Tab-separated table of C-alpha atoms in Angstrom:
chain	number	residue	atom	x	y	z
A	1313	UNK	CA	0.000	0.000	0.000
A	1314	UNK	CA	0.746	3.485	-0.375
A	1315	UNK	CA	1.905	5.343	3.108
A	1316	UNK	CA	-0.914	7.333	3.402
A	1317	UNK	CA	-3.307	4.034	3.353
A	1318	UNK	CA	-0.899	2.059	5.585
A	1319	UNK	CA	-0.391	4.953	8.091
A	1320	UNK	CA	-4.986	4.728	8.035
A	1321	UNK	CA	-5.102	1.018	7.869
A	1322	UNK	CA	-2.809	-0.434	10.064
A	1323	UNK	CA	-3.906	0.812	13.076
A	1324	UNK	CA	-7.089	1.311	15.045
A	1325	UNK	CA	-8.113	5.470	14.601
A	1326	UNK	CA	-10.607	6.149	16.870
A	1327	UNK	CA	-11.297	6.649	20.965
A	1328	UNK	CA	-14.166	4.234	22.208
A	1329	UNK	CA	-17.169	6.930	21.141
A	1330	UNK	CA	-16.119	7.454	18.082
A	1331	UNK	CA	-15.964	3.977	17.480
A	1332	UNK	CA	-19.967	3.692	18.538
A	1333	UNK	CA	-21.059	6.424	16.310
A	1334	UNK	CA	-19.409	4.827	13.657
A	1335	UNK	CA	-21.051	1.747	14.184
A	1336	UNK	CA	-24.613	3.856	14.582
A	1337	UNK	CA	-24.157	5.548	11.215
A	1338	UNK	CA	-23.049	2.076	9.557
A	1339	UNK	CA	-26.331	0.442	11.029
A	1340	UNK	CA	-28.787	3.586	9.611
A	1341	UNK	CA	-26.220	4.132	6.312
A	1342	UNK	CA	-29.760	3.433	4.105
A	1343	UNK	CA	-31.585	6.203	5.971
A	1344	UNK	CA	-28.306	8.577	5.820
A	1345	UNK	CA	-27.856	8.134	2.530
A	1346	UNK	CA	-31.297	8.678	1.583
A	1347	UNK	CA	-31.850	11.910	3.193
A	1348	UNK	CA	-28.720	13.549	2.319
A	1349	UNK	CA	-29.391	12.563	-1.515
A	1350	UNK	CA	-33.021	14.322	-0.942
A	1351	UNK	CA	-31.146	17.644	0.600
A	1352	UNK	CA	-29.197	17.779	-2.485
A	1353	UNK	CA	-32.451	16.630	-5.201
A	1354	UNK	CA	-34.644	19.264	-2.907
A	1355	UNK	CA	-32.546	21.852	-2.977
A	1356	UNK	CA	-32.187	22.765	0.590
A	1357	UNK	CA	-28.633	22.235	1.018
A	1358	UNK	CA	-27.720	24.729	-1.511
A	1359	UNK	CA	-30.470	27.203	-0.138
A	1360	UNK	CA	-28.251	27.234	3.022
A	1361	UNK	CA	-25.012	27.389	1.064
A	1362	UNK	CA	-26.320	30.376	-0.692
A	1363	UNK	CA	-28.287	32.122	2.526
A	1364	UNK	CA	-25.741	34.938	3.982
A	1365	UNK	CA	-26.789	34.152	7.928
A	1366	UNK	CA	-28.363	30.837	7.607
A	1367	UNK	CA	-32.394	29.926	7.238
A	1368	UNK	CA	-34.906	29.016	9.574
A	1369	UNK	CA	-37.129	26.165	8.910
A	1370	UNK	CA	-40.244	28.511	7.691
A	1371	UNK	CA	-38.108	29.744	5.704
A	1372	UNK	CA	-36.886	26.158	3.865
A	1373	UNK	CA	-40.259	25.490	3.946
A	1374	UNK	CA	-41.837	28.441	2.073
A	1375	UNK	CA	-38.623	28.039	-0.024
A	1376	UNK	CA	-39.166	24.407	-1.100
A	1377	UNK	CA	-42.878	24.177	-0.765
A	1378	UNK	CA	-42.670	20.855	0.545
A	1379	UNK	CA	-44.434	20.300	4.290
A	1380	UNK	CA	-43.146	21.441	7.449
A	1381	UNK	CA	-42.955	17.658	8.686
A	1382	UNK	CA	-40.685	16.307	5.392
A	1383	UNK	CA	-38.446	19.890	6.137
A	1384	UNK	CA	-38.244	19.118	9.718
A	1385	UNK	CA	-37.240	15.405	9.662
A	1386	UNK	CA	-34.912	16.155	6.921
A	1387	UNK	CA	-33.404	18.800	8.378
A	1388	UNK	CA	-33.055	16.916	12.221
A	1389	UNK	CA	-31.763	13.805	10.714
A	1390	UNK	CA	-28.986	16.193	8.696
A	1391	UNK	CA	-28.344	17.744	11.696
A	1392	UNK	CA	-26.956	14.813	13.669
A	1393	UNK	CA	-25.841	13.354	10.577
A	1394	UNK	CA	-23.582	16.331	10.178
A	1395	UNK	CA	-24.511	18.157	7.041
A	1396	UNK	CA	-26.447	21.150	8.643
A	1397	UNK	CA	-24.927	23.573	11.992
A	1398	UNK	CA	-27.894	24.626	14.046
A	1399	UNK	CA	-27.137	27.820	15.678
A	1400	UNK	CA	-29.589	30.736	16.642
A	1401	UNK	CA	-32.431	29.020	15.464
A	1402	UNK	CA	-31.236	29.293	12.103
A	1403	UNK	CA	-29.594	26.422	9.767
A	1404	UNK	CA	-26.545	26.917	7.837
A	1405	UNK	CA	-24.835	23.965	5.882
A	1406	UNK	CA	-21.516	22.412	6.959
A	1407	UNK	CA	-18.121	21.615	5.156
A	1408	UNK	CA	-19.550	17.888	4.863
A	1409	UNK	CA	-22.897	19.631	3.272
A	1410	UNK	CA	-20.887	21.771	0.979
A	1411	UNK	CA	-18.605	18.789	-0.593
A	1412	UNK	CA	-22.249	16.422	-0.633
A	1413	UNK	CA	-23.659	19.742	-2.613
A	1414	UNK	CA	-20.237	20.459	-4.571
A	1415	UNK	CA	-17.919	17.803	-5.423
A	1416	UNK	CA	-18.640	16.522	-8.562
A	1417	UNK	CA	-17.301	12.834	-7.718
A	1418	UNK	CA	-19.785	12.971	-4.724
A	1419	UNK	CA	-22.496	13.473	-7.132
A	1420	UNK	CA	-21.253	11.012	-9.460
A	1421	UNK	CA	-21.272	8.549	-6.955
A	1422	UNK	CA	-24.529	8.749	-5.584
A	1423	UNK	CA	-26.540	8.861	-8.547
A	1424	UNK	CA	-24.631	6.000	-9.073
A	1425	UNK	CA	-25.481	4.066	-5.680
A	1426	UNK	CA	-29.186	5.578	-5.867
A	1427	UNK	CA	-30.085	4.861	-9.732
A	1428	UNK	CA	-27.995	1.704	-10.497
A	1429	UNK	CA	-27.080	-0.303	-6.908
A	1430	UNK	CA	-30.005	0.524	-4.331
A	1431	UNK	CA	-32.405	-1.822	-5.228
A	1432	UNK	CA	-29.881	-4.672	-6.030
A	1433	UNK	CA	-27.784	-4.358	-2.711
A	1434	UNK	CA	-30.277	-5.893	-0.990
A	1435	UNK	CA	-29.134	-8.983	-2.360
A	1436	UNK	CA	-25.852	-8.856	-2.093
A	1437	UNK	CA	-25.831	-11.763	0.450
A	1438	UNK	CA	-27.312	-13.580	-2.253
A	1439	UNK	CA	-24.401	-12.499	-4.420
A	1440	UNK	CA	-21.585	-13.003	-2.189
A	1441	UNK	CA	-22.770	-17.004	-1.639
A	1442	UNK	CA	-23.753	-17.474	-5.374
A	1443	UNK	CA	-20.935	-15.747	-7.056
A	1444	UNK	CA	-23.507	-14.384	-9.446
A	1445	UNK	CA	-24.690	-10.756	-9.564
A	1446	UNK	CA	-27.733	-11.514	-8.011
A	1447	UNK	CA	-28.867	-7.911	-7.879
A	1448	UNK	CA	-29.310	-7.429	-11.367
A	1449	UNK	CA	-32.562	-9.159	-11.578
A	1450	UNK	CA	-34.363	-5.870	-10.261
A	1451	UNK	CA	-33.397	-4.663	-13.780
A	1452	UNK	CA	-33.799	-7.783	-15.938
A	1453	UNK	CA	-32.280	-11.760	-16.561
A	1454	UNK	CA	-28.929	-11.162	-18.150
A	1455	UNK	CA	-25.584	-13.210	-16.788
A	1456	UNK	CA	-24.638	-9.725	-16.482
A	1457	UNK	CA	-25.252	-6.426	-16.729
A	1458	UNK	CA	-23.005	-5.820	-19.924
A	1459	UNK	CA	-25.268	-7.956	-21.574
A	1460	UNK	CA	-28.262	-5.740	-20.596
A	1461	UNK	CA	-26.782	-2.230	-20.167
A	1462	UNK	CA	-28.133	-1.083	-23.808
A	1463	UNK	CA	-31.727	-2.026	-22.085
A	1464	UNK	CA	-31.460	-0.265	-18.604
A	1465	UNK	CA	-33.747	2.094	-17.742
A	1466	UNK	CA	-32.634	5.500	-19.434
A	1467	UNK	CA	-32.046	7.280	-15.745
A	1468	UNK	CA	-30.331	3.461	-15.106
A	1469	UNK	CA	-27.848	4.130	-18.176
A	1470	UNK	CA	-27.594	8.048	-17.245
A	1471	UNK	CA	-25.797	7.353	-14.498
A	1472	UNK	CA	-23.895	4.396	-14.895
A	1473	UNK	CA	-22.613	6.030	-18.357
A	1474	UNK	CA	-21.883	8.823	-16.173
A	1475	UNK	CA	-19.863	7.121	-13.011
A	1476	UNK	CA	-17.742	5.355	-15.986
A	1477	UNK	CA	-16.677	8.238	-17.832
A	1478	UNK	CA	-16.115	10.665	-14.675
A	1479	UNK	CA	-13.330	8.347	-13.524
A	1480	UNK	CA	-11.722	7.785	-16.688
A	1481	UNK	CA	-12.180	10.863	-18.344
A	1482	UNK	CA	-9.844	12.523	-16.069
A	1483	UNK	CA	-7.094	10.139	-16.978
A	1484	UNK	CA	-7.183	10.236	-20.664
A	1485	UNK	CA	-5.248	13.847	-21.760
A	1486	UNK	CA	-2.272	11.920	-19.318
A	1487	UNK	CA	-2.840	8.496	-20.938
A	1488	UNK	CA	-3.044	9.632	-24.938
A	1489	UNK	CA	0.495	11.248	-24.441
A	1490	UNK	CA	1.699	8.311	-22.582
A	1491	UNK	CA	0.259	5.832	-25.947
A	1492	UNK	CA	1.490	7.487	-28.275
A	1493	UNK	CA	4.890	8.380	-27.449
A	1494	UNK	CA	5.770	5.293	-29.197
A	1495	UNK	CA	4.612	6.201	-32.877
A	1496	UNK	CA	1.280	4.517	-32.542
A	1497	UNK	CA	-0.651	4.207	-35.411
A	1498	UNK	CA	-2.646	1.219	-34.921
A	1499	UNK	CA	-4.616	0.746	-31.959
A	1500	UNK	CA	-7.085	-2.283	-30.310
A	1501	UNK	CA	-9.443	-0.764	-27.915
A	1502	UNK	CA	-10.603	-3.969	-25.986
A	1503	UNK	CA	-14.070	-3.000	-24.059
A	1504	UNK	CA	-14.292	0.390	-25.896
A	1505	UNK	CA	-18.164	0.735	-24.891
A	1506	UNK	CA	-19.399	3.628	-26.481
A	1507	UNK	CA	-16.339	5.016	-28.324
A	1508	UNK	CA	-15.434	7.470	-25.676
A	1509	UNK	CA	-11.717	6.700	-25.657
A	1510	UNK	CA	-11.613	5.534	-29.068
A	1511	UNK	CA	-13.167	9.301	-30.609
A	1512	UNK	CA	-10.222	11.251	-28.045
A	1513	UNK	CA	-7.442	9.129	-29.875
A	1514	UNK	CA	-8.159	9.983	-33.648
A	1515	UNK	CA	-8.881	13.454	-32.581
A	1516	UNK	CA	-5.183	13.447	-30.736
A	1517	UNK	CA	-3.524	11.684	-33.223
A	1518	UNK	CA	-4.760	11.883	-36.866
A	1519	UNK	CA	-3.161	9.121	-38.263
A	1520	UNK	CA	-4.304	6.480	-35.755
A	1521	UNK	CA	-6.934	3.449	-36.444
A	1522	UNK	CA	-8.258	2.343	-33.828
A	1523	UNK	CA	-10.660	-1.040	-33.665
A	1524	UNK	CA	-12.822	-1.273	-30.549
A	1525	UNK	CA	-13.475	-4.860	-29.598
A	1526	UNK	CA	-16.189	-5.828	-27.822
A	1527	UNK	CA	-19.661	-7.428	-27.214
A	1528	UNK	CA	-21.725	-6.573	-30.703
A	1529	UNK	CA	-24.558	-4.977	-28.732
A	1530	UNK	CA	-22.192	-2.674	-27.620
A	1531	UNK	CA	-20.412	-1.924	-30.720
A	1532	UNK	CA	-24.026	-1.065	-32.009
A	1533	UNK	CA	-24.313	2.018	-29.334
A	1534	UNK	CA	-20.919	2.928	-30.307
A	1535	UNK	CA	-21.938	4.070	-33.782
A	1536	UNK	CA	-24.463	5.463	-32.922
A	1537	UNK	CA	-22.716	8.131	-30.860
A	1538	UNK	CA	-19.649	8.312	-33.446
A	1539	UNK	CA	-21.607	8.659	-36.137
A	1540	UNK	CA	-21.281	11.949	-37.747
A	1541	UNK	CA	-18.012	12.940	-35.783
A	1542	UNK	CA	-14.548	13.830	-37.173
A	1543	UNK	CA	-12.405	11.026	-37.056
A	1544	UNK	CA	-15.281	8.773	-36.820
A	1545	UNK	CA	-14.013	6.638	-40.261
A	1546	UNK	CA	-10.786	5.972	-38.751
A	1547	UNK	CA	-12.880	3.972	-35.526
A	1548	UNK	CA	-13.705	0.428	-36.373
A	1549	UNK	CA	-15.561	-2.032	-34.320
A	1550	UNK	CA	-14.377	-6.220	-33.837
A	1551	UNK	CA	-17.574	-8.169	-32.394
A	1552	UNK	CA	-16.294	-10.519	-29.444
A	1553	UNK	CA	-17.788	-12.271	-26.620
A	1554	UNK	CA	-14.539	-11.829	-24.813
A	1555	UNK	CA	-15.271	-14.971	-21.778
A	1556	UNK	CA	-15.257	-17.185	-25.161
A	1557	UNK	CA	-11.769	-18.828	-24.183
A	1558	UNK	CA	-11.943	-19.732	-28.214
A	1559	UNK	CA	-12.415	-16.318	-29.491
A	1560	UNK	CA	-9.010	-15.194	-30.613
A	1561	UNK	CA	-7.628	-11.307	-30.403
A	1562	UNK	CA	-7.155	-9.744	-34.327
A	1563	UNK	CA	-3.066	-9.180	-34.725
A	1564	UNK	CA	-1.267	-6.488	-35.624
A	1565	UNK	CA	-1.874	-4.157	-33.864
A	1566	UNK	CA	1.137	-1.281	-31.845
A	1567	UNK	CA	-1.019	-0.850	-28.412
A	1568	UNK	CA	-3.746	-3.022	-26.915
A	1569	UNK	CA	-6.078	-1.107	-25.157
A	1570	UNK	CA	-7.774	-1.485	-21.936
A	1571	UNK	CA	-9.046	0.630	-19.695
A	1572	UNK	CA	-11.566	0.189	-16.915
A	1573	UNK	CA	-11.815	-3.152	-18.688
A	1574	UNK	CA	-10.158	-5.910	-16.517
A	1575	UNK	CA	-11.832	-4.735	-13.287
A	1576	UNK	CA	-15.163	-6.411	-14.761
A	1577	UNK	CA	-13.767	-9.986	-14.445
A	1578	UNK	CA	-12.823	-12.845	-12.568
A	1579	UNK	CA	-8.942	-13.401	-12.372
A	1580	UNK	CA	-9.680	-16.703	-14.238
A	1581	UNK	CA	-11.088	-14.955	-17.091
A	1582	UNK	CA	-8.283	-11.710	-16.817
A	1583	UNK	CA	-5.584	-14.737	-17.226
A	1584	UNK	CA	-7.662	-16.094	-20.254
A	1585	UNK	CA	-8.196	-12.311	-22.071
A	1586	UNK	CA	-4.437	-11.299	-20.922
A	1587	UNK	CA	-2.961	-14.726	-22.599
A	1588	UNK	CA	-5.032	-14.076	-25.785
A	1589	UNK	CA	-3.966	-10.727	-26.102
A	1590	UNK	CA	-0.472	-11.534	-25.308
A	1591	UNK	CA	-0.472	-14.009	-28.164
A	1592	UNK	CA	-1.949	-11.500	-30.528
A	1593	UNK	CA	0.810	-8.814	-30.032
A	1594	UNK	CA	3.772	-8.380	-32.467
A	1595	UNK	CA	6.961	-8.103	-31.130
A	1596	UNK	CA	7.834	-4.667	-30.621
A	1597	UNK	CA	3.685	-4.104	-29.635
A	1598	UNK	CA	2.791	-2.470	-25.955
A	1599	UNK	CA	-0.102	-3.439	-23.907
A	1600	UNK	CA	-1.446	-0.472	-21.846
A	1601	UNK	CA	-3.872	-1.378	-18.699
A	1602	UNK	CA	-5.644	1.559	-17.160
A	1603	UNK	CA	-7.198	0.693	-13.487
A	1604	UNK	CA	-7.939	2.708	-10.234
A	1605	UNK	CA	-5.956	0.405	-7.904
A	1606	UNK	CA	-6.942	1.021	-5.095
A	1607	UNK	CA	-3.899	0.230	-2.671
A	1608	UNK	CA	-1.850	3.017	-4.525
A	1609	UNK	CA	-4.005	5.638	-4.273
A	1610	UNK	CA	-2.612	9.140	-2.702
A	1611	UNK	CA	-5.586	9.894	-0.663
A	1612	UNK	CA	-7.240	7.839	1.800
A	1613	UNK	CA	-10.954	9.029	0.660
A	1614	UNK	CA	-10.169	7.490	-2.885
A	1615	UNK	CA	-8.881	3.838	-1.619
A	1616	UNK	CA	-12.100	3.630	0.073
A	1617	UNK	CA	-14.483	4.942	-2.773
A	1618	UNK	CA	-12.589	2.431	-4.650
A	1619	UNK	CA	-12.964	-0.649	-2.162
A	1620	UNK	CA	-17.021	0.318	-1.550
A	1621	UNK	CA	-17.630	-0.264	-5.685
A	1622	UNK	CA	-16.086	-3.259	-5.508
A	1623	UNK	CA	-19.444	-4.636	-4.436
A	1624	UNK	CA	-20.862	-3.254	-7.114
A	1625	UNK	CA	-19.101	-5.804	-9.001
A	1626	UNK	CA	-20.472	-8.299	-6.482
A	1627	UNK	CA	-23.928	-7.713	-6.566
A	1628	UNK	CA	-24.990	-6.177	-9.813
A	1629	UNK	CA	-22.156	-6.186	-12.587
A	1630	UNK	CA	-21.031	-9.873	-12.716
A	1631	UNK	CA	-21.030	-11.438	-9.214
A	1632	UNK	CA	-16.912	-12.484	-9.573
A	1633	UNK	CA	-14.919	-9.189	-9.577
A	1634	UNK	CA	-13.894	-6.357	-7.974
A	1635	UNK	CA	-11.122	-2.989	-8.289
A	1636	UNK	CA	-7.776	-4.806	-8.477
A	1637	UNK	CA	-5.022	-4.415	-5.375
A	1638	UNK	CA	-1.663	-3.513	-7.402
A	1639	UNK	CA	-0.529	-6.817	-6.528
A	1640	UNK	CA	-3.424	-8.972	-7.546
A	1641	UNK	CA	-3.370	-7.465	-10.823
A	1642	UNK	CA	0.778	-7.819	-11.512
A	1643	UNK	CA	0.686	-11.126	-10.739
A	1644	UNK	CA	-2.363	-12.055	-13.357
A	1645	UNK	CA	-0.305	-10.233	-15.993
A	1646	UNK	CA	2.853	-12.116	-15.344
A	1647	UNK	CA	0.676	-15.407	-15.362
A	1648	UNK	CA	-0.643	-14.429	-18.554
A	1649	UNK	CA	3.159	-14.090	-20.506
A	1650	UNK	CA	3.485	-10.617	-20.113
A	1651	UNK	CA	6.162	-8.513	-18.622
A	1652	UNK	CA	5.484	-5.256	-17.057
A	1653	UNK	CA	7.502	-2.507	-18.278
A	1654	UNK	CA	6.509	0.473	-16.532
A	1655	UNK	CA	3.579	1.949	-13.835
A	1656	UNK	CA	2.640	5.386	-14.337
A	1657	UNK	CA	0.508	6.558	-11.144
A	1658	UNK	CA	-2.114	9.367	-10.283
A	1659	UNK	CA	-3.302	9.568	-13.840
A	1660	UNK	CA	-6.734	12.259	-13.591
A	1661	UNK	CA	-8.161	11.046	-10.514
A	1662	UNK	CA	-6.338	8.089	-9.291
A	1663	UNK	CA	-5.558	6.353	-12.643
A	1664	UNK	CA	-2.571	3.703	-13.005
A	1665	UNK	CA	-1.278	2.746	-16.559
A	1666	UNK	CA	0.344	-0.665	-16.642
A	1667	UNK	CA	1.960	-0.846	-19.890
A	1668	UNK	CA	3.065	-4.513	-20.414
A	1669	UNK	CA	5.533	-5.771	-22.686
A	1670	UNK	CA	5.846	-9.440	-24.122
């Protein structure tokens, strides 16, 4: 681990009371997380951001027109939750309320939980026995939810689309210079989704192809959001089901592509997808893996974001992975016949790039 996380996590933190609120706020998380995603939806928490000397509660209510009973149980609960300061019979928001208002990640991450994970969590016992994503089946009857995603709900796909790209959209100004420092031209996107990455690297470089490989469904809503764009006939798309251990990678290619990618399987299947890329690669070819690892992450908030969506993994996604410790995910690669040449860290926010050599 990084020194910040083993400075956090290899010791006990807190005196005897903190220790039993922290236990209280883990037993009523549902409830906490609930009302302080209402604050934000509602509006009240940036009516107190914005008020000069705070608001009383007539005044949230004639603000938000909602009852004084839904203001005042909001507002109590967010006041021992510690979102809200009470003082002078007035409410102002805290620092906690301002990031739960501001930071974009924050709000990334709880649409996230709310739209996509609440309603499967609940079986995540299920999961964790089964090894299947037991949770999806509030949504529908795929293995997984890859196979479904293009059928979700459109709030559903809103914000899982938008959790994806927030992470790695951060990393990929860092990651395109990084790629094509070596004279890439030709380029195998492996899990490309909807072209996201694919569209930044023939507008970076204009002499690049790139192929995105991946399940056909998914190549599908890739056109459809290329279409039209510059670049968009240099982007072409390899239909795969990737768990087929018999489904080869196309050759050829300077840089393999993954990013995001690995973090959505079972080390079984990473050896298997690693191995066939491996044998795909020319000689002088690089294999780049981008992950959020969440061991070498500089801040301690980010390691546990990280470790949280693993469950994610558990209960909804596929039932058999999780975001890879550094360690984990080295030793897979070796297993798989590749060397690792070089780990770039804190890529955007909290990006590695593994790029592997044969």
């Amino acid at each position: 681990m990084f020194p910040a996380l083993e400075k956090r996590y290899g010791k006990e933190q807190l005196s005897a009371l903190e220790a039993q609120r922290l236990a209280h706020e883990i037993s009523f998380g549902p409830i906490v997380f609930q009302v302080s995603r209402l604050m934000v939806k509602f509006g009240i928490l940036q009516m107190l951001i914005d008020s000069k000397d705070g608001l009383t509660m007539d005044e949230v209510v004639e603000k938000t027109g909602l009852s004084k009973y839904a203001v005042k149980v909001m507002l109590e609960a967010s006041l021992t939750i510690g979102t809200v300061i009470y003082e002078n019979e007035r409410f102002t928001a805290s620092k906690a309320g301002w990031f739960l208002q501001n930071d974009p990640l924050v709000r990334v991450d709880m649409d996230f939980n709310h739209d996509v994970n609440y309603l499967g969590w609940f079986n995540l016992e299920e999961a964790l026995l089964n090894g299947k994503p037991e949770g999806l089946k509030v949504f529908g009857s795929w293995p997984t939810i890859y196979e479904g995603l293009s059928q979700l709900p459109e709030q559903v796909q809103k914000s899982w689309f938008g959790f994806d790209h927030y992470y790695s959209d951060n990393s990929f100004n860092e990651a395109l210079e990084i790629v094509f420092s070596n004279n890439t031209k030709t380029l195998l996107d492996v899990g490309g989704n909807t072209g996201r990455f694919a569209m930044r690297c023939v507008d970076f470089n204009k002499d690049v192809n790139v192929t995105i490989m991946d399940l056909p469904q998914q190549l599908e809503m890739m056109r459809k959001q290329t279409a039209g764009k510059e670049g968009a006939d240099r982007i072409h798309g390899h239909g795969a089901n990737l768990l087929d251990e018999n489904v080869p990678f196309p050759t050829d290619f300077d840089a393999i592509w993954m990013s995001q990618f690995l973090d959505c399987f079972s080390e079984e299947q990473v050896v298997s997808i690693l191995s066939r890329a491996a044998r795909s690669m020319k000689e002088d070819a690089s294999l780049y893996i981008m992950e959020t690892l969440w061991d070498r992450q500089r801040f301690e908030t980010t390691a546990y974001c990280l470790t949280q969506i693993s469950l994610y993994f558990t209960a909804l996604a596929n039932g058999n992975s999780k975001m890879f410790h550094s360690e984990d995910l080295f030793r897979l690669c070796e297993k798989a016949g590749l060397k690792i040449d070089k780990v770039y860290d804190g890529l955007g926010k909290g990006h590695s790039l593994i790029k592997c050599v044969k």
